[in-house]
PDB file of C-alpha atoms in Angstrom:
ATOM      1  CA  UNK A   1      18.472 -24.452 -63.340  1.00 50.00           C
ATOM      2  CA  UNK A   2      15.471 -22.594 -63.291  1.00 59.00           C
ATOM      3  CA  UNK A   3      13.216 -21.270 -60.087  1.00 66.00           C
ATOM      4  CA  UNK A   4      10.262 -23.568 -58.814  1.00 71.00           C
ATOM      5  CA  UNK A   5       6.743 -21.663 -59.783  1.00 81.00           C
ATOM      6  CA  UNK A   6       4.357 -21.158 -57.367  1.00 82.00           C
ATOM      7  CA  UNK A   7       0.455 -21.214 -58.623  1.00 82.00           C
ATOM      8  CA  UNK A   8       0.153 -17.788 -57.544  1.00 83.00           C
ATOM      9  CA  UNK A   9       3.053 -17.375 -59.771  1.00 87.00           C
ATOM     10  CA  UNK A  10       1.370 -19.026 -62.165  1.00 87.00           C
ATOM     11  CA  UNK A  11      -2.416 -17.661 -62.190  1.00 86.00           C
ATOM     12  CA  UNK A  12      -0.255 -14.553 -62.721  1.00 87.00           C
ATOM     13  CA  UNK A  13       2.144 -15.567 -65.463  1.00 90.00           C
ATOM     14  CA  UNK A  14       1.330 -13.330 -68.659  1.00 93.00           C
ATOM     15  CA  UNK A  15       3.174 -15.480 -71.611  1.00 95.00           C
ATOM     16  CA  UNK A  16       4.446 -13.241 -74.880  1.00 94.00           C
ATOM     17  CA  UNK A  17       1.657 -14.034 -77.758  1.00 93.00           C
ATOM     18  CA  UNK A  18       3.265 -14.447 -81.279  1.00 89.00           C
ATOM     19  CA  UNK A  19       1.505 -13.052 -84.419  1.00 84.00           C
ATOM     20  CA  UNK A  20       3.362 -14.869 -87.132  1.00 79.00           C
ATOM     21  CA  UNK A  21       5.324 -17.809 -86.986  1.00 79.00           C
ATOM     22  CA  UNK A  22       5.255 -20.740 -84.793  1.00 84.00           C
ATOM     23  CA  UNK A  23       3.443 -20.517 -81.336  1.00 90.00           C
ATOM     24  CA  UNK A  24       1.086 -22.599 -78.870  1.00 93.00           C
ATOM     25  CA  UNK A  25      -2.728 -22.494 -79.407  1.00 92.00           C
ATOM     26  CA  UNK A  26      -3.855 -20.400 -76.445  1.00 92.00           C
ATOM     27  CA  UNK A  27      -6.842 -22.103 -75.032  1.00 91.00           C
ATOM     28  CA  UNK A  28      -4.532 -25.408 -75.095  1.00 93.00           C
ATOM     29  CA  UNK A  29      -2.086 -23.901 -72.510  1.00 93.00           C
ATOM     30  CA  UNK A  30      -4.238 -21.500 -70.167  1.00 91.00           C
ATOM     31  CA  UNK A  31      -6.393 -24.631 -69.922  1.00 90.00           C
ATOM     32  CA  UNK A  32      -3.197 -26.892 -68.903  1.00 92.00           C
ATOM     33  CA  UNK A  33      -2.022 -24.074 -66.445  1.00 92.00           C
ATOM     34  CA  UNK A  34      -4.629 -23.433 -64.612  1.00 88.00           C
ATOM     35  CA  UNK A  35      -4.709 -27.293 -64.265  1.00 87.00           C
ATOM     36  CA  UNK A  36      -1.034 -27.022 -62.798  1.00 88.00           C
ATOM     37  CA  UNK A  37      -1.762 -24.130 -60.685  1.00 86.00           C
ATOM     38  CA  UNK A  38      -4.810 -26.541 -59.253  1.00 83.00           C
ATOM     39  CA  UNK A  39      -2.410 -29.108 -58.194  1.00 82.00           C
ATOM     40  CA  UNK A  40       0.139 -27.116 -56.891  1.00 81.00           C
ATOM     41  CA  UNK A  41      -1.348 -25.065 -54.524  1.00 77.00           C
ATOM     42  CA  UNK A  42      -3.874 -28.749 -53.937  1.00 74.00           C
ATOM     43  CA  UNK A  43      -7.350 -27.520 -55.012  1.00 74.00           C
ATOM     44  CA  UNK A  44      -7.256 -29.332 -57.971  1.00 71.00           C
ATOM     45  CA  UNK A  45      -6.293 -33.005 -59.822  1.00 74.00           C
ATOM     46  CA  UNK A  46      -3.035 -34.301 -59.011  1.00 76.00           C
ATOM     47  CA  UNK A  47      -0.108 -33.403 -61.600  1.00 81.00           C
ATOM     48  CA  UNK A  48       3.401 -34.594 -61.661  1.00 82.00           C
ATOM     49  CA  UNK A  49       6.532 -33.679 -63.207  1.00 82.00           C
ATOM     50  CA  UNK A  50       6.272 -36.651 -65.876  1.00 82.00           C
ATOM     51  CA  UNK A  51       2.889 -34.797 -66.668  1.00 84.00           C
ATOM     52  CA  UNK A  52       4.351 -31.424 -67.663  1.00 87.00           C
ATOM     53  CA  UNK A  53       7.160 -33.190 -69.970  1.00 87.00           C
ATOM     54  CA  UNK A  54       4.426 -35.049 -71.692  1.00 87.00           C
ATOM     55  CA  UNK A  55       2.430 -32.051 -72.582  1.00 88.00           C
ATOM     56  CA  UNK A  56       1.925 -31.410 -76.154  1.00 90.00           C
ATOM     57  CA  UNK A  57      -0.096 -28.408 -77.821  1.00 91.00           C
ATOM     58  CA  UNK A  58      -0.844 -27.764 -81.185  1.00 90.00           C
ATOM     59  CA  UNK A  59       1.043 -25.414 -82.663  1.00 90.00           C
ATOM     60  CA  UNK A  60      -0.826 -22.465 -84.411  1.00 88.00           C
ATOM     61  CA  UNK A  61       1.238 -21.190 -87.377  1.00 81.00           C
ATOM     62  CA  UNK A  62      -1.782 -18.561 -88.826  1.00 81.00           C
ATOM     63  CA  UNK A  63      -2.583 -17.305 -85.996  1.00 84.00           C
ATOM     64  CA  UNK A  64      -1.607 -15.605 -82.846  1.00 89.00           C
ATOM     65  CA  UNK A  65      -0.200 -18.078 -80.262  1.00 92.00           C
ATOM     66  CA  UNK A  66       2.411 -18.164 -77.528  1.00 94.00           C
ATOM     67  CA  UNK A  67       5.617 -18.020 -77.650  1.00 94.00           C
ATOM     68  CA  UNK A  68       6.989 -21.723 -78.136  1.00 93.00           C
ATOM     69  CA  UNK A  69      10.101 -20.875 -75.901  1.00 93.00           C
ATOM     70  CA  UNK A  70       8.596 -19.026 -73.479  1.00 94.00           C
ATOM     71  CA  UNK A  71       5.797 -21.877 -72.431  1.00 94.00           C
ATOM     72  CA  UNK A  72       8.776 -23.876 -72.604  1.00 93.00           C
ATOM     73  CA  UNK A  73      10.771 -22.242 -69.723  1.00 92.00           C
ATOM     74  CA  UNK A  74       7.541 -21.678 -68.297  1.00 93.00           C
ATOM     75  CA  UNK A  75       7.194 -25.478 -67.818  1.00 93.00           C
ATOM     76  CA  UNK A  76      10.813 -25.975 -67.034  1.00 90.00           C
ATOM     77  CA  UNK A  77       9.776 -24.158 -64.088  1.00 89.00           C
ATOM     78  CA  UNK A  78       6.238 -26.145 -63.277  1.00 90.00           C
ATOM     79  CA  UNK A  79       8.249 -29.258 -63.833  1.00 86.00           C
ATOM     80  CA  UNK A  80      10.743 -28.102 -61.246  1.00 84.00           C
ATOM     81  CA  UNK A  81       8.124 -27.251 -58.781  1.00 82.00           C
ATOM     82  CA  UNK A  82       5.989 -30.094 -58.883  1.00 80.00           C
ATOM     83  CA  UNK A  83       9.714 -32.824 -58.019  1.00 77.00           C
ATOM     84  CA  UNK A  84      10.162 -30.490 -55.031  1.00 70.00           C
ATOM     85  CA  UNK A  85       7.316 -30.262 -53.236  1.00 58.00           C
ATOM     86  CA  UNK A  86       6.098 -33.517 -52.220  1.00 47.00           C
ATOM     87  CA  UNK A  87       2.586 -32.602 -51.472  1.00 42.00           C
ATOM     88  CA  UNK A  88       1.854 -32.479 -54.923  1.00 36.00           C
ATOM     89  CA  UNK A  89       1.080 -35.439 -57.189  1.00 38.00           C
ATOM     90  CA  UNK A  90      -1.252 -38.339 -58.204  1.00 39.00           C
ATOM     91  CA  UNK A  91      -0.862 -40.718 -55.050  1.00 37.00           C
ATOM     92  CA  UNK A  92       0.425 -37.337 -52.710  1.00 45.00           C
ATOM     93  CA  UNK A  93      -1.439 -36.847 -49.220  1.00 46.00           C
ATOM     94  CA  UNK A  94      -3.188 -33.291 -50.104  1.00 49.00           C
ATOM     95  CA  UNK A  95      -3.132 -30.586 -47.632  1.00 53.00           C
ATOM     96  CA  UNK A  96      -5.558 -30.229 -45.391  1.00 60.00           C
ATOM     97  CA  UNK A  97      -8.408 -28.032 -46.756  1.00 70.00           C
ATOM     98  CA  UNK A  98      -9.665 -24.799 -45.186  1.00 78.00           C
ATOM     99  CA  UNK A  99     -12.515 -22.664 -45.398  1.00 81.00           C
ATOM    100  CA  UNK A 100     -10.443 -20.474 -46.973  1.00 80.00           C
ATOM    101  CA  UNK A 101      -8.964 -22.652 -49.677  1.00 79.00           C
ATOM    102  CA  UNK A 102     -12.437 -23.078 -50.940  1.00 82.00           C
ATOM    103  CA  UNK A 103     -13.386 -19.518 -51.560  1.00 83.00           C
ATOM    104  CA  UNK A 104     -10.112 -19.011 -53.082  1.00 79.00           C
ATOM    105  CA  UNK A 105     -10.515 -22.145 -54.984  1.00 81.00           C
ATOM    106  CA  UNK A 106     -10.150 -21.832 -58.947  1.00 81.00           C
ATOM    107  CA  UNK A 107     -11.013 -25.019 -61.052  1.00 84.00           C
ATOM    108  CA  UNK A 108     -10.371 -25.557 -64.163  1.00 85.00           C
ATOM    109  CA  UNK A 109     -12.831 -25.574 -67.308  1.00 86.00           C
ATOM    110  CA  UNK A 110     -14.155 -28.386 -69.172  1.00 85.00           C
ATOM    111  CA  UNK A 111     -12.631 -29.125 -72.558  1.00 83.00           C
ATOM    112  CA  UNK A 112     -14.268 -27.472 -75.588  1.00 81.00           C
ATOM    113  CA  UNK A 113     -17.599 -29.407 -76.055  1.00 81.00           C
ATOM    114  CA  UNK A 114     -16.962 -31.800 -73.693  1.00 85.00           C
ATOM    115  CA  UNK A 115     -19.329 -32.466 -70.940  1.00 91.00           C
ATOM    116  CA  UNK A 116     -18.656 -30.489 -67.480  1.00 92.00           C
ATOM    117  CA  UNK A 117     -20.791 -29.792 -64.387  1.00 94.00           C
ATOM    118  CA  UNK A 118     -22.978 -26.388 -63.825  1.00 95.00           C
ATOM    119  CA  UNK A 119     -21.087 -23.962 -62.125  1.00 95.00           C
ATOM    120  CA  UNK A 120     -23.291 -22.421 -60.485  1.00 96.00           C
ATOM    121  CA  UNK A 121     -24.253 -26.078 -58.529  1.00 96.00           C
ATOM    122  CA  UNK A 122     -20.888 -26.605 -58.112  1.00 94.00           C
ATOM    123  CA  UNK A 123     -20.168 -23.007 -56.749  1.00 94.00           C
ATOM    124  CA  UNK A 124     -23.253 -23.492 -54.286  1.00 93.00           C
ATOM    125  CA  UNK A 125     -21.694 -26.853 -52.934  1.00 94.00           C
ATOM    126  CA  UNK A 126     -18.582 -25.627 -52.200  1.00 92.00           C
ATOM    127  CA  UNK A 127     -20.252 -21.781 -50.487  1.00 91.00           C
ATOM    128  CA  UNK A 128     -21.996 -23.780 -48.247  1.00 90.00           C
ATOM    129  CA  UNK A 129     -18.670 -26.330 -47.359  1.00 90.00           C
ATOM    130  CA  UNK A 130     -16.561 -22.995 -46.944  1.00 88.00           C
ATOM    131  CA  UNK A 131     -19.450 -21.944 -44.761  1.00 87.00           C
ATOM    132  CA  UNK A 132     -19.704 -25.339 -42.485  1.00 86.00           C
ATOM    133  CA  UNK A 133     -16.127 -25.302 -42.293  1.00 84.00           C
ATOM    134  CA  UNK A 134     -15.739 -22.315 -40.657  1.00 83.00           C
ATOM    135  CA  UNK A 135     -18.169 -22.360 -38.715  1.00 78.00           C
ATOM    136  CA  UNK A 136     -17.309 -26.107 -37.504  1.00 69.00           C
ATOM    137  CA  UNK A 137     -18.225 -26.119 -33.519  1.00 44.00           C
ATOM    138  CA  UNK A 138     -19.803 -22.806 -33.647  1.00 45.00           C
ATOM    139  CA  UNK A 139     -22.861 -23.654 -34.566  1.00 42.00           C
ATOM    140  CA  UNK A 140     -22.980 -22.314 -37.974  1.00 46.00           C
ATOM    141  CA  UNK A 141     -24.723 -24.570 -40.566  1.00 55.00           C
ATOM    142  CA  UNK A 142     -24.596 -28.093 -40.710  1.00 74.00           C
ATOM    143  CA  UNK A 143     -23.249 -29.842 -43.946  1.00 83.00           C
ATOM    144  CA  UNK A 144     -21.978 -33.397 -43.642  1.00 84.00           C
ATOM    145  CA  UNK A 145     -20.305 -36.049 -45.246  1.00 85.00           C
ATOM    146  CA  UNK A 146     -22.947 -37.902 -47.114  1.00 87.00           C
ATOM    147  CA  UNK A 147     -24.382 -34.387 -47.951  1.00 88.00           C
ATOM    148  CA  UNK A 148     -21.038 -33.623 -49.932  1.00 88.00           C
ATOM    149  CA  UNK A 149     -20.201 -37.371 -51.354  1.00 87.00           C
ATOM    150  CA  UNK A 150     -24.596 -37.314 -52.249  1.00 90.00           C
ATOM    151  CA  UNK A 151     -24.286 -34.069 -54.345  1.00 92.00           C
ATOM    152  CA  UNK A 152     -25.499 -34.167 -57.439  1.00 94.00           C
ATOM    153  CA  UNK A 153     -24.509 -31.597 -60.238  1.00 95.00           C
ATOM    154  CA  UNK A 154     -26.018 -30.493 -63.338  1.00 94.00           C
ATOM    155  CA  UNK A 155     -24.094 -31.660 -66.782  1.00 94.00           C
ATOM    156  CA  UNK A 156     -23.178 -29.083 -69.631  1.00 93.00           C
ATOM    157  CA  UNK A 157     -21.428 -28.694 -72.755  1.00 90.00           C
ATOM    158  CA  UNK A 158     -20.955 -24.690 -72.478  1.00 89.00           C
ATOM    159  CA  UNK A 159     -18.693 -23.713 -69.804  1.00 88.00           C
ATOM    160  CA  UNK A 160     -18.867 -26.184 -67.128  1.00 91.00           C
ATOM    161  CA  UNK A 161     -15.903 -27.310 -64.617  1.00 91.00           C
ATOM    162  CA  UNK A 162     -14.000 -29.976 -65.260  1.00 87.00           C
ATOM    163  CA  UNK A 163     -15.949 -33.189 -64.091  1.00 88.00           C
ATOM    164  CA  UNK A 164     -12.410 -34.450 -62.976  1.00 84.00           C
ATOM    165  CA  UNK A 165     -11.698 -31.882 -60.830  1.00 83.00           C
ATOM    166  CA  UNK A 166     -14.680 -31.399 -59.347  1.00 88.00           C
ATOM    167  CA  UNK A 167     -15.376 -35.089 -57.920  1.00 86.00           C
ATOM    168  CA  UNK A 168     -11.789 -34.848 -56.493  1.00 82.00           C
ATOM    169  CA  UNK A 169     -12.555 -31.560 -54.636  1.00 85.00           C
ATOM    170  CA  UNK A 170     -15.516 -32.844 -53.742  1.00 87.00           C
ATOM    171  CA  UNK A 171     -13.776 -35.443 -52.204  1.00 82.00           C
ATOM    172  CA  UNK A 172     -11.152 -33.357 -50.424  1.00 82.00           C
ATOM    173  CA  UNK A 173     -14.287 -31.551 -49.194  1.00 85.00           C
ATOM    174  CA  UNK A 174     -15.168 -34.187 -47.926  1.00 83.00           C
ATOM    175  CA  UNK A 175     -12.484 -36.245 -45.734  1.00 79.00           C
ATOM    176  CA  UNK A 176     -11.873 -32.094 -44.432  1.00 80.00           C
ATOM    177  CA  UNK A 177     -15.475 -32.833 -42.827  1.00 81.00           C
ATOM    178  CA  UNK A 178     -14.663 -36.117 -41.617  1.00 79.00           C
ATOM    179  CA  UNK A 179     -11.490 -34.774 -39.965  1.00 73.00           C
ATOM    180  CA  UNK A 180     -13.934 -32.543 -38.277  1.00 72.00           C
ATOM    181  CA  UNK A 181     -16.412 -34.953 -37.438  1.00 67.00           C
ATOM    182  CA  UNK A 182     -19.101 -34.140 -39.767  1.00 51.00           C
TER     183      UNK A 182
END
């Protein structure tokens, strides 16, 4: 049996790229992992174990890709992780959200030419969150509920975040304020 994965484990993981012969198109599985490493450390969409065994990526025969067997294991692992901790999933209760887990926060990309929201609104949301929940009773600056659920973000096609992602942050953001009483 292998050991669980944590997502620092996994933001750090540096998979063996094959030049010829069969291997897993790139993009495809750095997009998927930092997707897991989202949901296991909670600052991103749900993922379950029955997720990572579904997981298919196109195989890249001309051109450099990663090793098949090593993403494999890799997701042996991930798989493993995600049935023992019980935070993690779809319908799981997320931890509860710091000021911290916001700067540290890393979400994922949008898919190549799909549509995604503007970073840098996105990134400005979640400063000033990280900001009114540390401050929280200390009169540092004020950002409430409907301020977070009424944010609005701009829509791209060239490097945005993952829409998904984003509105369930967002959300996560936004019962952490209610907990607080903003």
């Amino acid at each position: 049996m292998s050991t669980p994965i944590t997502a620092a484990e996994l933001r750090g993981t540096e998979l063996p790229v094959r030049r010829f012969g069969e291997g897993y198109d790139v993009a495809e599985v750095d997009a998927f992992l930092q997707r897991a490493a989202g949901a296991l450390d909670g600052t991103g969409p749900g993922l379950t174990s029955d997720d990572v065994h579904a997981v298919t990526f196109t195989q890249v025969p001309w051109r450099a890709g990663y090793d098949v067997g090593a993403v494999d294991d890799l997701l042996d692992r991930l798989a493993d992780a995600l049935r023992r901790t019980p935070r993690v999933g779809r319908h799981a209760a997320a931890p509860v959200l710091t000021a911290a887990d916001l700067r540290a926060v890393h979400l994922p990309g949008a898919a190549l030419l799909a549509p995604g929201y503007v970073r840098e609104d996105v990134d400005a949301l979640l400063r000033r969150a990280a900001s009114a929940l540390a401050h929280r009773g200390a009169g540092g600056p004020g950002l409430s509920v409907d301020d977070v659920r009424a944010a609005r973000f701009g829509s791209t096609r060239r490097g945005g975040y993952d829409v998904a992602a984003v509105d369930e942050l967002v959300e996560r953001v936004a019962h952490a304020l209610a907990d607080l009483g903003g």
